[in-house]
Amino acid sequence: MGGPEVLQEAKVDQPRPGPGEAVVEVAASGVNFLDVYHREGRYSLPLPFTPGAEGAGTVVEVGPGVADVAVGDRVGWVEIPGTYAERAVVDSSRLVPLPDDIGFETAAAVLLQGMTAHYLVKDAYPVQGGDTVLVHAAAGGMGLLLTQLITHLGGRVIGTTSTTAKAELAKRAGAAEVILSSAVDDLAAEVRRLNGGQGLPVVFDGVGAHTFDASLASLRTRGHLVLFGAASGAVPPFDPIRLAHGGSLTLIRPSLADFIADRSELLRRAADVFEWVRSKALEVTVTGRYALSEAAQAHSDLEARRTTGKLLVVPDAAAIGRREETQS
């Protein structure tokens, strides 16, 4: 556990599937703040472990009793550690079959954050047409997806970003207003100014410690704070009476695992996400690809907020080179 430097590439034995498991040849793995939390020990896993909890690839072997998938199937998965690897062992009941028109990189880039965005806007707080919503870090991978979905559902997004370049990205994703968080002394006051002096029905906050107070202060009476991450660190303990003093506010700290607890719900959310991608309601932006040996750099770039969109770890380093040559 520690900083990005603790991530080390290592050779291990070829994985073999146990009962109910499948071995998947990993084509791409999504990079998420969840991986950072695991690395830091904020969400503890037995040591040593292989990071990464979102991936896509091809089933190459199945264990006894597997009925959900077969060798050769194209699949994706989330919330299963071990995707920064050439091959991973996955509980077959947690594998999502990929439609023919959804590529591996798209699946690895959109499943975890797409299904997170799905439950946030459908369940944690069902966004209605006409709602004005605050989305922190609106140019990040999660923020861009949330901004697109809220706009698709008829909501109006006020986003926060750290730079003007990121603000332009958020606006292209549909944000009606973008606040440069470094340029205002009172973020909540600026939010209210942009909303006609009124507080908001909901704030989606994946930043945590640095934005928590402003998020609460941006809400109207009986508003909802959906705290779904802690990119800037965990929120310190606080007295719940603050919620009453703020106007009978509610706070939820949800987790994706609880919203894809059974296979039918997992497949339903994944199908909706794929349909949103297909219809262009969600546009997936992959902005960085890293070889397995570069996983530490991927974490450094993510934590330093040097990136926008989605980052991937791609086991086939040669493929990265071929894509970079094509793009240059």
Tab-separated table of N, CA, C and O in Angstrom, residues 118-129 131 153 202 204 224 226:
chain	number	residue	atom	x	y	z
A	118	HIS	N	-25.550	5.465	-14.216
A	118	HIS	CA	-26.916	4.955	-14.354
A	118	HIS	C	-27.635	4.947	-13.008
A	118	HIS	O	-28.737	5.495	-12.873
A	119	TYR	N	-27.013	4.329	-11.993
A	119	TYR	CA	-27.725	4.258	-10.712
A	119	TYR	C	-27.777	5.612	-10.023
A	119	TYR	O	-28.722	5.907	-9.280
A	120	LEU	N	-26.785	6.474	-10.281
A	120	LEU	CA	-26.808	7.802	-9.659
A	120	LEU	C	-28.007	8.612	-10.137
A	120	LEU	O	-28.721	9.222	-9.323
A	121	VAL	N	-28.253	8.630	-11.460
A	121	VAL	CA	-29.317	9.478	-11.993
A	121	VAL	C	-30.670	8.773	-12.049
A	121	VAL	O	-31.697	9.430	-12.232
A	122	LYS	N	-30.662	7.444	-11.854
A	122	LYS	CA	-31.927	6.707	-11.884
A	122	LYS	C	-32.413	6.296	-10.502
A	122	LYS	O	-33.629	6.150	-10.297
A	123	ASP	N	-31.492	6.100	-9.560
A	123	ASP	CA	-31.861	5.544	-8.262
A	123	ASP	C	-31.443	6.419	-7.085
A	123	ASP	O	-32.253	6.709	-6.205
A	124	ALA	N	-30.173	6.804	-7.031
A	124	ALA	CA	-29.717	7.615	-5.898
A	124	ALA	C	-30.476	8.932	-5.845
A	124	ALA	O	-30.891	9.382	-4.776
A	125	TYR	N	-30.643	9.563	-7.007
A	125	TYR	CA	-31.535	10.711	-7.158
A	125	TYR	C	-32.082	10.657	-8.576
A	125	TYR	O	-31.352	10.921	-9.531
A	126	PRO	N	-33.353	10.317	-8.743
A	126	PRO	CA	-33.929	10.251	-10.094
A	126	PRO	C	-34.048	11.655	-10.694
A	126	PRO	O	-34.890	12.456	-10.276
A	127	VAL	N	-33.172	11.953	-11.645
A	127	VAL	CA	-33.157	13.273	-12.268
A	127	VAL	C	-34.406	13.454	-13.117
A	127	VAL	O	-34.776	12.579	-13.914
A	128	GLN	N	-35.056	14.611	-12.951
A	128	GLN	CA	-36.257	14.949	-13.693
A	128	GLN	C	-35.968	16.085	-14.673
A	128	GLN	O	-35.064	16.901	-14.443
A	129	GLY	N	-36.736	16.145	-15.731
A	129	GLY	CA	-36.621	17.263	-16.653
A	129	GLY	C	-36.825	18.572	-15.906
A	129	GLY	O	-37.756	18.701	-15.116
A	131	ASP	N	-34.658	19.838	-13.700
A	131	ASP	CA	-33.765	19.915	-12.547
A	131	ASP	C	-32.461	20.611	-12.933
A	131	ASP	O	-31.886	20.339	-13.994
A	153	LEU	N	-31.539	13.474	-19.917
A	153	LEU	CA	-32.786	13.313	-19.164
A	153	LEU	C	-33.543	14.626	-18.986
A	153	LEU	O	-34.583	14.658	-18.322
A	202	VAL	N	-30.123	18.778	-6.076
A	202	VAL	CA	-29.156	17.696	-5.892
A	202	VAL	C	-27.774	18.150	-6.332
A	202	VAL	O	-27.620	18.972	-7.233
A	204	PHE	N	-24.095	16.080	-7.263
A	204	PHE	CA	-23.354	14.837	-7.435
A	204	PHE	C	-21.880	15.138	-7.186
A	204	PHE	O	-21.241	15.857	-7.958
A	224	HIS	N	-30.607	17.112	-1.885
A	224	HIS	CA	-29.936	15.818	-1.748
A	224	HIS	C	-28.470	15.932	-2.171
A	224	HIS	O	-28.175	16.399	-3.276
A	226	VAL	N	-25.453	13.624	-3.154
A	226	VAL	CA	-25.064	12.273	-3.540
A	226	VAL	C	-23.546	12.245	-3.586
A	226	VAL	O	-22.929	12.723	-4.533
